[in-house]
Structure formats: C-alpha cells, structure tokens
PDB file of C-alpha atoms in Angstrom:
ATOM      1  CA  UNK P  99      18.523  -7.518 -11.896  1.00  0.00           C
ATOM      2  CA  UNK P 100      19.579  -4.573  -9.859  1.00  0.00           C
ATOM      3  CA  UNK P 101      16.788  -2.879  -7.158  1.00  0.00           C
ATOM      4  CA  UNK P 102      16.886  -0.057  -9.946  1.00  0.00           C
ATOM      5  CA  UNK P 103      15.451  -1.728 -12.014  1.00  0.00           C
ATOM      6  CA  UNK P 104      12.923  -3.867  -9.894  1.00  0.00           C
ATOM      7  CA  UNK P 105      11.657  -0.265  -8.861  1.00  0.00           C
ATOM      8  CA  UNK P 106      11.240   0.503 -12.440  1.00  0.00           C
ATOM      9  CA  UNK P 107       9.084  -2.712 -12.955  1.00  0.00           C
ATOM     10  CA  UNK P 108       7.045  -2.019  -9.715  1.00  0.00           C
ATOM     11  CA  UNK P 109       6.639   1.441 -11.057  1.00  0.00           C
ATOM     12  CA  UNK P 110       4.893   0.395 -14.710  1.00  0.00           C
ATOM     13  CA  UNK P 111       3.086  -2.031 -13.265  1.00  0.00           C
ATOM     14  CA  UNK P 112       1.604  -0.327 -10.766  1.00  0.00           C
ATOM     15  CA  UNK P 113       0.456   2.592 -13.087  1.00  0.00           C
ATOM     16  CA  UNK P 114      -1.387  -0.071 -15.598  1.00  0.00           C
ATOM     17  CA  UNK P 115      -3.186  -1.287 -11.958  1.00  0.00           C
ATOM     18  CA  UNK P 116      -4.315   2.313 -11.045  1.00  0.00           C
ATOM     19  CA  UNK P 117      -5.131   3.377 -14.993  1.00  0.00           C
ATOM     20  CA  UNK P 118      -7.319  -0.010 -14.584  1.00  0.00           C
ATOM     21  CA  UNK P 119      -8.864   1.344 -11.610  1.00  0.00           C
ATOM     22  CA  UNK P 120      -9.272   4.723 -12.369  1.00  0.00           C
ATOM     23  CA  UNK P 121     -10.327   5.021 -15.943  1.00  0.00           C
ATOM     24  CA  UNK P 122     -14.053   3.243 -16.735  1.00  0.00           C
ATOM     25  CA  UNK P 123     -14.107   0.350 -19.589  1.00  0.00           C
ATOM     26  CA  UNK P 124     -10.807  -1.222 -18.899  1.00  0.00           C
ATOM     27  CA  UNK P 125      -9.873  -4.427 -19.106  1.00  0.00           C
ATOM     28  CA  UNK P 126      -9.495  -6.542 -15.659  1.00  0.00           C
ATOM     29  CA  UNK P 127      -6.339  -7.860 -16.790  1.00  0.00           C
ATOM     30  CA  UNK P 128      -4.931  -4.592 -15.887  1.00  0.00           C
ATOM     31  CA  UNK P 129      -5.617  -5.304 -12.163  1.00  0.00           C
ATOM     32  CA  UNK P 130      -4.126  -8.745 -12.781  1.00  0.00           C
ATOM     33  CA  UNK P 131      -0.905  -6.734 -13.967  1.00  0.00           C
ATOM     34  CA  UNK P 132      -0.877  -4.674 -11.176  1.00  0.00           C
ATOM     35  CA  UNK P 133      -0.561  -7.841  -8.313  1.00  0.00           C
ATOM     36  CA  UNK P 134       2.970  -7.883  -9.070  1.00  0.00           C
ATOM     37  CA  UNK P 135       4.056  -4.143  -7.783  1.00  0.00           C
ATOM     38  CA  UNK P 136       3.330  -4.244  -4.806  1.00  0.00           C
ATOM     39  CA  UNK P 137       5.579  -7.615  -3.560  1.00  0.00           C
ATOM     40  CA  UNK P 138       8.542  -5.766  -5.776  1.00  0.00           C
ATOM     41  CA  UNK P 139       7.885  -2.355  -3.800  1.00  0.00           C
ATOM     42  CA  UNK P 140       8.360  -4.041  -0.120  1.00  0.00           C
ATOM     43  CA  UNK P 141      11.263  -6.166  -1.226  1.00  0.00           C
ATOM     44  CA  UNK P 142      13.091  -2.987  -2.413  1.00  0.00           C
ATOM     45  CA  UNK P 143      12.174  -0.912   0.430  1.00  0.00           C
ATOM     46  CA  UNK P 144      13.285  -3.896   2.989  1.00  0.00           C
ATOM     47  CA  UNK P 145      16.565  -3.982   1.125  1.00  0.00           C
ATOM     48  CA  UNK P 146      17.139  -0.482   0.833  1.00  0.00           C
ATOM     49  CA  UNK P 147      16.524  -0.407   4.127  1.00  0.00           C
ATOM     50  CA  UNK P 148      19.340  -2.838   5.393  1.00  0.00           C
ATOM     51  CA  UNK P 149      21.564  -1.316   3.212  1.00  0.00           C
ATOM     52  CA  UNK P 150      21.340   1.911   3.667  1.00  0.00           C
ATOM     53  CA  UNK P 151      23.471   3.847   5.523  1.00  0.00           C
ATOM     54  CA  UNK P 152      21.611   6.406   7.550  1.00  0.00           C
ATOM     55  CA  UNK P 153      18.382   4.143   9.330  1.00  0.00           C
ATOM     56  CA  UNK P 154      17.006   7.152  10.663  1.00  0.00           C
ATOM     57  CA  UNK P 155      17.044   9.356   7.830  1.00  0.00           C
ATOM     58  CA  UNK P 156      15.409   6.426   5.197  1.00  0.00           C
ATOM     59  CA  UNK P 157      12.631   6.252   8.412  1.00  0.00           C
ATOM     60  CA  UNK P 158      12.263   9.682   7.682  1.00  0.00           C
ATOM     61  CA  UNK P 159      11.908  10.030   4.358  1.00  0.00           C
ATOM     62  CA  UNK P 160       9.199   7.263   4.516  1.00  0.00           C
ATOM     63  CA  UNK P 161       7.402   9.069   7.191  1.00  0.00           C
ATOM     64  CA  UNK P 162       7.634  12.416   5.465  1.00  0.00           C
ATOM     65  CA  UNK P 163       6.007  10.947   2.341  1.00  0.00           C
ATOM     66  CA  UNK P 164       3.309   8.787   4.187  1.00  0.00           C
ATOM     67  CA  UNK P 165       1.952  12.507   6.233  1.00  0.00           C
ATOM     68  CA  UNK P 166       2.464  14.083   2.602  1.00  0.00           C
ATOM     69  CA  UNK P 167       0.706  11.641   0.838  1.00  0.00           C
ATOM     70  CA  UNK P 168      -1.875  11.627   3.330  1.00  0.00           C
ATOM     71  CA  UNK P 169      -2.586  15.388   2.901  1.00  0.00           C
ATOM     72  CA  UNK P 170      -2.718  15.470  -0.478  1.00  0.00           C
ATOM     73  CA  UNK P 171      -5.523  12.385  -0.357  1.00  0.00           C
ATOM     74  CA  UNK P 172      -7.410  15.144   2.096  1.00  0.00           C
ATOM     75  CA  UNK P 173      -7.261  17.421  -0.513  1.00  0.00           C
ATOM     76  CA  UNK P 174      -8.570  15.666  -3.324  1.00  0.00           C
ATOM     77  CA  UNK P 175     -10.992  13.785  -1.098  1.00  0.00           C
ATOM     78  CA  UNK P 176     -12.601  17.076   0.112  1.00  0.00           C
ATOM     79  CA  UNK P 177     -12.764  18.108  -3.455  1.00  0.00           C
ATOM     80  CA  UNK P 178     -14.648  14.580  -4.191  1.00  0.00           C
ATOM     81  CA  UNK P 179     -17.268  15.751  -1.412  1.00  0.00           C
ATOM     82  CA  UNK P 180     -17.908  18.823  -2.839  1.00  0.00           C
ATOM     83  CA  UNK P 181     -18.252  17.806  -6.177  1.00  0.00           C
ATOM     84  CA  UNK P 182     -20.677  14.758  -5.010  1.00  0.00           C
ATOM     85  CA  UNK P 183     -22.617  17.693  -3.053  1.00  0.00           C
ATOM     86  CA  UNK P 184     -23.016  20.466  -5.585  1.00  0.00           C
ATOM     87  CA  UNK P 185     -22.245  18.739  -8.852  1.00  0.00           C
ATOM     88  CA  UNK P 186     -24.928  16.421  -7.876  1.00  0.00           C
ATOM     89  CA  UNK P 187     -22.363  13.020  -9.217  1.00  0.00           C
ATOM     90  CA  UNK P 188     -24.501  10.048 -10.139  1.00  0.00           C
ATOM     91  CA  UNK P 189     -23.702   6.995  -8.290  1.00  0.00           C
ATOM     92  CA  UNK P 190     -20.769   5.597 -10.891  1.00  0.00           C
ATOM     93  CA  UNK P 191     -18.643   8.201  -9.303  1.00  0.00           C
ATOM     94  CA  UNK P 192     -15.629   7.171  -7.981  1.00  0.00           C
ATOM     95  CA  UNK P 193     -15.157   6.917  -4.239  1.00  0.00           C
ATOM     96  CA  UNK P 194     -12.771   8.543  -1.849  1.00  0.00           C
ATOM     97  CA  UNK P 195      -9.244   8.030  -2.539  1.00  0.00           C
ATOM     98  CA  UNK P 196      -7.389   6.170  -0.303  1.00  0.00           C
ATOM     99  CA  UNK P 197      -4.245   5.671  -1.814  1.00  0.00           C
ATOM    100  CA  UNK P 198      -1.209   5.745   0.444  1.00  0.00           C
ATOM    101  CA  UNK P 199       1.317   3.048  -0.032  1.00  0.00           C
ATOM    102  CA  UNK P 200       3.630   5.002   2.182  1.00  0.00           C
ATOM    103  CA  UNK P 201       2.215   4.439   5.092  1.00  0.00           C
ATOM    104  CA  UNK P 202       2.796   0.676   4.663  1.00  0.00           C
ATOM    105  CA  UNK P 203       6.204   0.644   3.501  1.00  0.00           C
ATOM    106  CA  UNK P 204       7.129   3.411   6.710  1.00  0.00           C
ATOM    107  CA  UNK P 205       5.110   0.621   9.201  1.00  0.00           C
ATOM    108  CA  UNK P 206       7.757  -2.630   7.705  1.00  0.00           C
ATOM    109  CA  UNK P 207      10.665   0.016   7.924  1.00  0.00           C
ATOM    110  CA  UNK P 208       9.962   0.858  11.531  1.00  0.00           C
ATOM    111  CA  UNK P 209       9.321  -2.759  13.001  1.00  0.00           C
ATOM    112  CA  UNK P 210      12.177  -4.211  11.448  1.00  0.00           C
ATOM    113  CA  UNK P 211      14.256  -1.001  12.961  1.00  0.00           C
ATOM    114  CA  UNK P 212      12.765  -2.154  16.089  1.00  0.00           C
ATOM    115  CA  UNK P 213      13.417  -5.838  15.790  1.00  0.00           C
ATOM    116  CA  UNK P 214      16.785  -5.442  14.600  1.00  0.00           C
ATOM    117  CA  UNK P 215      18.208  -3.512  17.353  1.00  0.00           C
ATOM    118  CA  UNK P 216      15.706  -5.274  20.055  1.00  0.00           C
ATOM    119  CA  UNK P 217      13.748  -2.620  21.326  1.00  0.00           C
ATOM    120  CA  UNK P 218      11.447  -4.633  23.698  1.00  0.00           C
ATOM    121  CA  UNK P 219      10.091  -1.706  25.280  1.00  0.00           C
ATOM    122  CA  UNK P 220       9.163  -0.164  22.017  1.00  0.00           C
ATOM    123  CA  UNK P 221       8.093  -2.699  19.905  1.00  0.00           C
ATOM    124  CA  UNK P 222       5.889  -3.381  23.251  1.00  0.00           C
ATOM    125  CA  UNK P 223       4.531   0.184  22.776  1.00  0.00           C
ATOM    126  CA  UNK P 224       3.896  -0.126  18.959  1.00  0.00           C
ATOM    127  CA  UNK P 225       2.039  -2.922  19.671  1.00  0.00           C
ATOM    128  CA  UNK P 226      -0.299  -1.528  22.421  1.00  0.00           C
ATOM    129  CA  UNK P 227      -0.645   1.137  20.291  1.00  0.00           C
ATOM    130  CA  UNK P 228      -2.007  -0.988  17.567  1.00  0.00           C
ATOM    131  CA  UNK P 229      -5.340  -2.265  19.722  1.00  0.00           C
ATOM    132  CA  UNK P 230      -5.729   1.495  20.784  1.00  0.00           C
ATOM    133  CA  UNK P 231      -5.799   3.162  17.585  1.00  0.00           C
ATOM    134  CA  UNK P 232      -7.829   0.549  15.582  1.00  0.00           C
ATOM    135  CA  UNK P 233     -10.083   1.163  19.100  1.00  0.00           C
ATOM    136  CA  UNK P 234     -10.384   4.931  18.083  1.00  0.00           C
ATOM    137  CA  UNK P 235     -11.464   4.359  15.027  1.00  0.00           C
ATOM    138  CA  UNK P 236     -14.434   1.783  16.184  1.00  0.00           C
ATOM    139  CA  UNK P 237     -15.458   5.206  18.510  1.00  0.00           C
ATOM    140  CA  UNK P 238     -15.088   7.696  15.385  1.00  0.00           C
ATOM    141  CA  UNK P 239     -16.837   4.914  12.883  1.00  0.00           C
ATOM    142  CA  UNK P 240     -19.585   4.116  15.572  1.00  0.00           C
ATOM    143  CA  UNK P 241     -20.306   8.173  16.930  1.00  0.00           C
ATOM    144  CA  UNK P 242     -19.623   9.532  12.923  1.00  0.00           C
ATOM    145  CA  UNK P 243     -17.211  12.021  14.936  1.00  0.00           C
ATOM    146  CA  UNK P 244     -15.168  12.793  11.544  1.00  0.00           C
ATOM    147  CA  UNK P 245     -16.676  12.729   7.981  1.00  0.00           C
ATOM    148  CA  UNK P 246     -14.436  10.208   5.123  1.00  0.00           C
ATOM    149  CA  UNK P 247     -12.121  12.245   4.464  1.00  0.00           C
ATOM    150  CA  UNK P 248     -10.573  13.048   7.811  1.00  0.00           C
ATOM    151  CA  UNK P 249     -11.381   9.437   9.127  1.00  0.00           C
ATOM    152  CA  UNK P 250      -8.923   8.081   5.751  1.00  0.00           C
ATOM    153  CA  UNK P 251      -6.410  11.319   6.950  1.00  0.00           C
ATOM    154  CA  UNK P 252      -6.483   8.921  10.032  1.00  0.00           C
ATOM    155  CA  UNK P 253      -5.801   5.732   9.134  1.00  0.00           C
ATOM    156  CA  UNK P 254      -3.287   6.752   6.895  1.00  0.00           C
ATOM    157  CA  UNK P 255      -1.471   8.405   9.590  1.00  0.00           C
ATOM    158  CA  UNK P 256      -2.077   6.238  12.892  1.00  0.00           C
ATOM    159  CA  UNK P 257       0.757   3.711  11.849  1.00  0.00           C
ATOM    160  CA  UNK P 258      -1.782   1.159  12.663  1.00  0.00           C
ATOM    161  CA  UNK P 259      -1.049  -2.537  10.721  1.00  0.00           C
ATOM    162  CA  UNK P 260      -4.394  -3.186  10.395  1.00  0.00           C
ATOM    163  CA  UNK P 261      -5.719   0.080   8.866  1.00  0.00           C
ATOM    164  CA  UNK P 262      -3.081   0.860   6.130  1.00  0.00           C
ATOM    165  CA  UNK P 263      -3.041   0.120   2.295  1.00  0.00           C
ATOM    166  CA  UNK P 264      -2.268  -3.676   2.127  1.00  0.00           C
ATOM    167  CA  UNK P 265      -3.133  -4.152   6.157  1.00  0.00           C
ATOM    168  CA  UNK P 266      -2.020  -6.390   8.248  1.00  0.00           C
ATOM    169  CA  UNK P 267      -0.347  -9.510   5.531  1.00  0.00           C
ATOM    170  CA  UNK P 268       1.321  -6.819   3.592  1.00  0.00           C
ATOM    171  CA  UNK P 269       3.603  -6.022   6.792  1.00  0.00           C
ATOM    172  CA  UNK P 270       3.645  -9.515   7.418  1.00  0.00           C
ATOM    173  CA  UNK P 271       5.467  -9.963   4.287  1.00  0.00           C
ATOM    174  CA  UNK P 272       7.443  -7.243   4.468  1.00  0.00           C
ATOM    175  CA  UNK P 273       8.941  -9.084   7.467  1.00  0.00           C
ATOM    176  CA  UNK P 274       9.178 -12.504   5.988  1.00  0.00           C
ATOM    177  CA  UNK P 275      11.307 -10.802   3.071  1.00  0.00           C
ATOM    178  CA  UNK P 276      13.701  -9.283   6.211  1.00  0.00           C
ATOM    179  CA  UNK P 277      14.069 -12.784   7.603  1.00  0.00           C
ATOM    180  CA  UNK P 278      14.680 -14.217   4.280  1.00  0.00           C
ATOM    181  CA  UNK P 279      17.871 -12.051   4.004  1.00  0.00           C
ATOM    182  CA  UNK P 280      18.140 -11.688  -0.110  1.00  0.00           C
ATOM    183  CA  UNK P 281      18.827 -15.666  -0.079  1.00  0.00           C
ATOM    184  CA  UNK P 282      16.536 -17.158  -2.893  1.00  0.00           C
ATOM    185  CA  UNK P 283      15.780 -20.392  -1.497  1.00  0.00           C
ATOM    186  CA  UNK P 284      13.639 -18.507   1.240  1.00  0.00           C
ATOM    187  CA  UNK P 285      12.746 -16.257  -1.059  1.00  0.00           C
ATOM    188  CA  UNK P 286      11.226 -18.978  -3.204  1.00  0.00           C
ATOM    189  CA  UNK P 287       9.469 -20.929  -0.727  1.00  0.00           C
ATOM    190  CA  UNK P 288       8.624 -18.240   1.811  1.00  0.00           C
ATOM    191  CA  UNK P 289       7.108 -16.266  -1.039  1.00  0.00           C
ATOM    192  CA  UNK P 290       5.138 -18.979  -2.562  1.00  0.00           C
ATOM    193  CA  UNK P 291       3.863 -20.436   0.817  1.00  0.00           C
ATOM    194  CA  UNK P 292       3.000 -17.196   1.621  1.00  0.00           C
ATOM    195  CA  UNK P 293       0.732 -16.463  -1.566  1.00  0.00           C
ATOM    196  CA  UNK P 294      -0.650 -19.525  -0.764  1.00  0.00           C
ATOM    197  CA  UNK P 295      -2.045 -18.315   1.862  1.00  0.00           C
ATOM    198  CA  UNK P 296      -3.156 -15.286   0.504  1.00  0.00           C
ATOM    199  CA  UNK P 297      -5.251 -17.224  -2.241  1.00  0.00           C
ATOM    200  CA  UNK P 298      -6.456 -19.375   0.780  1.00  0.00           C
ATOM    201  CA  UNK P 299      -7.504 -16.091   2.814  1.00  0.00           C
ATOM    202  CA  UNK P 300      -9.007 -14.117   0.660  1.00  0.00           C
ATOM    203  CA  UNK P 301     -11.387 -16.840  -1.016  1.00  0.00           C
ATOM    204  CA  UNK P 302     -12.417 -17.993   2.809  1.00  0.00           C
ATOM    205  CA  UNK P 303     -12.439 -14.690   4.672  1.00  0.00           C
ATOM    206  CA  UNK P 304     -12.578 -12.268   1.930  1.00  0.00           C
ATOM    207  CA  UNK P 305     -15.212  -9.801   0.373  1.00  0.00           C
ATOM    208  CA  UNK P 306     -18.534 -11.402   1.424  1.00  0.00           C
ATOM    209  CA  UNK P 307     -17.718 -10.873   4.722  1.00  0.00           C
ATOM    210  CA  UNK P 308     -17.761  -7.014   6.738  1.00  0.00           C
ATOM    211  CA  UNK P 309     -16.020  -6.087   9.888  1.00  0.00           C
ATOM    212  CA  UNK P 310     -12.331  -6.854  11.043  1.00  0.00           C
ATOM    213  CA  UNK P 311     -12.446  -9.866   8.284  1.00  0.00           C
ATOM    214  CA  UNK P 312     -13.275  -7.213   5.480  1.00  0.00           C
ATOM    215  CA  UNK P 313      -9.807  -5.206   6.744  1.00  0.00           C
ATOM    216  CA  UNK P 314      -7.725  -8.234   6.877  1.00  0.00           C
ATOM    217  CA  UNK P 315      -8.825 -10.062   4.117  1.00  0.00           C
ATOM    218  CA  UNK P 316     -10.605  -7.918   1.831  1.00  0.00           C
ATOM    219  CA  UNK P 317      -8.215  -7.509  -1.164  1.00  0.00           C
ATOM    220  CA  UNK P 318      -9.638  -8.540  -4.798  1.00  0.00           C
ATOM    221  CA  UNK P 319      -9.986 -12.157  -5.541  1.00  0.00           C
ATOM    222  CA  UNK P 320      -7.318 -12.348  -8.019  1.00  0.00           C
ATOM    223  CA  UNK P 321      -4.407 -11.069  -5.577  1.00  0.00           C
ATOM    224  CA  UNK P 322      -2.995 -14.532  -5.750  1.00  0.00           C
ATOM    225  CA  UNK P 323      -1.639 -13.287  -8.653  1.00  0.00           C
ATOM    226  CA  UNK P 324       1.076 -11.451  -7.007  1.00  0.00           C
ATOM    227  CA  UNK P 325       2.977 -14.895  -7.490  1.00  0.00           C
ATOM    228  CA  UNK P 326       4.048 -13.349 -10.550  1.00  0.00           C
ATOM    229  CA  UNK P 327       6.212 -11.290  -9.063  1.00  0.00           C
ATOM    230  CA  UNK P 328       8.555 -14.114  -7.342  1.00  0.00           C
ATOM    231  CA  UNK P 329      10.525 -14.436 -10.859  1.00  0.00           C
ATOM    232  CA  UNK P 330      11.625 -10.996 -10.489  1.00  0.00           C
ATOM    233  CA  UNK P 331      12.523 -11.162  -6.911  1.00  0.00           C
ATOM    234  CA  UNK P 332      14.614 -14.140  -7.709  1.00  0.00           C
ATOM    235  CA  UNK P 333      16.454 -12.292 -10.550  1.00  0.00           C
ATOM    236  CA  UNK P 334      17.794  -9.617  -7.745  1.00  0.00           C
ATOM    237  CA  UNK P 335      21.462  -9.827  -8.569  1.00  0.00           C
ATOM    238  CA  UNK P 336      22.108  -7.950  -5.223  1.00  0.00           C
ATOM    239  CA  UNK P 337      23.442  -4.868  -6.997  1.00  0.00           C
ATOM    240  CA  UNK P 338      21.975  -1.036  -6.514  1.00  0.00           C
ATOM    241  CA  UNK P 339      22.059   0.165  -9.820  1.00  0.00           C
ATOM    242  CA  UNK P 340      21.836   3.733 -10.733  1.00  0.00           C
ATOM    243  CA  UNK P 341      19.719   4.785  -7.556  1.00  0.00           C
ATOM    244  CA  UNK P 342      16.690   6.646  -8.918  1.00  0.00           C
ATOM    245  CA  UNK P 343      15.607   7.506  -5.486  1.00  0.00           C
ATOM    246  CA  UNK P 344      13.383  10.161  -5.148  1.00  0.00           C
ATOM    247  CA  UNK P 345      11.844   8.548  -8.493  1.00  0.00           C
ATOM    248  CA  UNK P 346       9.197   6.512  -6.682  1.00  0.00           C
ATOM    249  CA  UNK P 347       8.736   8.903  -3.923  1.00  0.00           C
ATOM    250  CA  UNK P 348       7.737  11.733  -7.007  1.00  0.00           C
ATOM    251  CA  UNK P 349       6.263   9.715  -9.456  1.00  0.00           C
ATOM    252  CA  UNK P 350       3.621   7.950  -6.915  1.00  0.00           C
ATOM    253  CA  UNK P 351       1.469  11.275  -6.011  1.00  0.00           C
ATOM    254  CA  UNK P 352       1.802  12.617  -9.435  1.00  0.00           C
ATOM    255  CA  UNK P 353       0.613   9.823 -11.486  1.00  0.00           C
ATOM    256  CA  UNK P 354      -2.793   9.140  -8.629  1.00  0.00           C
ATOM    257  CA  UNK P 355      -3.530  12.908  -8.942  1.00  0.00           C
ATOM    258  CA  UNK P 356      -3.323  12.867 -13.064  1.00  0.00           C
ATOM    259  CA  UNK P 357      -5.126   9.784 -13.109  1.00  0.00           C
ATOM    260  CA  UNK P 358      -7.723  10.889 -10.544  1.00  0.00           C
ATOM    261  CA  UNK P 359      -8.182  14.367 -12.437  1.00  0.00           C
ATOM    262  CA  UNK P 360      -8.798  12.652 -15.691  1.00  0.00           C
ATOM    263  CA  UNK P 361     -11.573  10.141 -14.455  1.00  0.00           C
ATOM    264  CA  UNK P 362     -13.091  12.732 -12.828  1.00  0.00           C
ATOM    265  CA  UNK P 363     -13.199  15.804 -15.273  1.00  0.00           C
ATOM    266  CA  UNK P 364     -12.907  13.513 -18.585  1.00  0.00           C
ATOM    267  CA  UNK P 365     -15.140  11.051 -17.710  1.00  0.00           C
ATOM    268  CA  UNK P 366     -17.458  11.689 -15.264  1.00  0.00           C
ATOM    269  CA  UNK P 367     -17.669  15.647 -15.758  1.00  0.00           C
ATOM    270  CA  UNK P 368     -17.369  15.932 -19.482  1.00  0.00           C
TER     271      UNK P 368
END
C-alpha cells in the first residue's frame, strides 16, 4: 500500500468522523471510524518528511497551512459569536471550531528536524518555549484578556505540544513512528503498546477530570480504537504512489467549512 493511498484512507475516514460530529442524529460508530485517520495522517507526514527532498520547504508548507487554517477557524468562529449573539442560538448549537490538524503535524515535522540534525540549542529553546506559552495562556484564561475565538487563533498558532489538536501523545507518536523507521516489527509493537496506553490514559485521566489532565488526556473514550489503523500502517509497501499532494492540504479546510455551513444553516437555522 503506497502513502497515496494511506492518505486517501485517512482522508474518507476522517470526513465520516467530522460528518459524525458535525451533523445531529448520527450514529457513534462514525466517530469509531474516524480513530483510524488520524495515526495514518502522522505516519504519512513523518515519512514524507524523511523522504522528501527539500526539509525546509515541506516545514513550510506545514506552517503555511497551520496559520491558514488557523485564520479561517477565526473567521468562522467570529461568525459562530455573532450568530449565538443576535440569532439568539439555543444551547444545542455547536461550539467554536477548533479544528486544526496542521498545527500538529507542523509541531512532529519540526522536532524531528531538530532531533535529526541535533540542534541542542534549539530543541532547548522549543522546549522553554513550551512552559512559557502554555503559561500565557493560564494569564489570558485566568484575566479573560481575549474572547474564544482569538484565545483558539492562539493555541493553534503558539506551536505549543500541549495545546494543539491531538496534544501532547499525538506528537509523542509522531516521534515513536520516526524512531520506528518504516520497519514493521516496531511498527507493530510500538503502535500497539502505545494504544495501550492510550486506552489506559484516557479511562484513568480522561474526561471527568478538568485542568492540565483534561488537555492531555481528554480525547473520547473510544480513541483506543485507533488500533484499527495498525493493519494499514503495516500494509505500507514503502512506495509513493501518484503523489496527490496538495490533496490533503485542499480538501481538509473545504470539507470542515461545508460541513460546518450545513449544520449550522440546515440544521440549526432552518
């Protein structure tokens, strides 16, 4: 199975788990569904990464679309707070949008470009700067010195571990797949172990609890599930395939803004 089309599986999947969150009356096996895109998306991007041949320019490109993304959540999330403050929304109304997987995959890229060419000094930095911007946000949470939608603009944008999509264990895997180097056996145990963990986690530490617990842990209760996506992981074949791209990097904002326009003006403003 080429990266192709592991991108292509992420991709489908990943739309059933945002229809499933989006749109009301569906099924929870859609979220189920969904557990596996994620795991595929970081094992692509780690691989694209240490094949490509331009570093700097794939950083880029990552970092680009994380700010991008990251705007266009401002947008729709100021549009959310209007509508909640003039349209008068009853309570089933969806809440901010907070959607940025960007910003995760561009945090793995840049600490394995770090690790891989040992730069002390900066990965030194990056990690200083980790306590001080999860610090901010304690001020800006405590003193309510920037409404939701600027605070998300934030988080999505400080490159802190802790405060993007996935946190802290989704870069942690995103690492264990770089030290596994594409071979399957470490794929296969390193992967398991590691959802393990995550079914361990979540059920101790997860959502009954608030505070720095709720940002590390606080991921549904069925995320074990992303164990289903170790078969196709194991299929990778090593091989490209066709490219596709910009596919991911397109199809991601357009398919949260269709979905988000149709649960809002279909279903809740009908």
């Amino acid at each position: 199975m080429t990266t192709t089309k592991l991108k292509i599986i992420a991709l489908v999947t990943m739309f059933i788990d945002h229809f499933g969150y989006f749109i009301p009356g569906t099924p929870e096996w859609m979220g189920w569904i969904g557990r596996i895109a994620a795991p595929v998306f970081i094992y692509c991007v780690v691989i694209g990464f240490k094949n490509t041949s331009s570093k700097t320019k794939y950083l880029v490109r990552l970092g680009v679309a994380a700010v991008g993304m990251s705007f266009l959540n401002l947008l729709i999330n100021y549009r959310i707070l209007y509508l909640v403050e003039h349209r008068d929304l009853y309570t089933g109304f969806r809440p901010y949008i907070e959607f940025n997987f960007f910003s995760t995959l561009f945090c793995i890229a840049i600490l394995i470009y770090l690790l891989e060419n040992r730069k002390t000094i900066w990965l030194v930095g990056l990690f200083i700067w980790q306590f001080l911007s999860a610090l901010f946000v304690i001020v800006l949470e405590e003193n309510s010195l920037l409404n939701n939608p600027w605070q998300i603009f934030y988080t999505q944008t400080s490159g802190n571990f802790i405060l993007v999509e996935g946190g802290i264990l989704f870069i942690t895997l995103g690492i264990l797949f770089y030290f596994a180097n594409e071979n399957k056996w470490k794929v296969l145990f390193g992967y398991s172990f590691y959802c393990l963990a995550m079914f361990y986690s979540v059920r101790r530490w997860g959502w009954s609890l608030a505070g720095i617990n709720q940002e590390l842990f606080g991921f549904a209760n069925y995320q074990w599930m992303m164990i289903f996506a170790l078969p196709f992981l194991l299929l990778y074949n090593g091989k490209k395939g066709i490219g596709l791209k910009y596919l991911f990097y397109i199809f991601y904002p357009l398919h949260i803004v269709l979905l988000w326009y149709i649960s809002t003006y279909v279903y809740y403003l009908d």
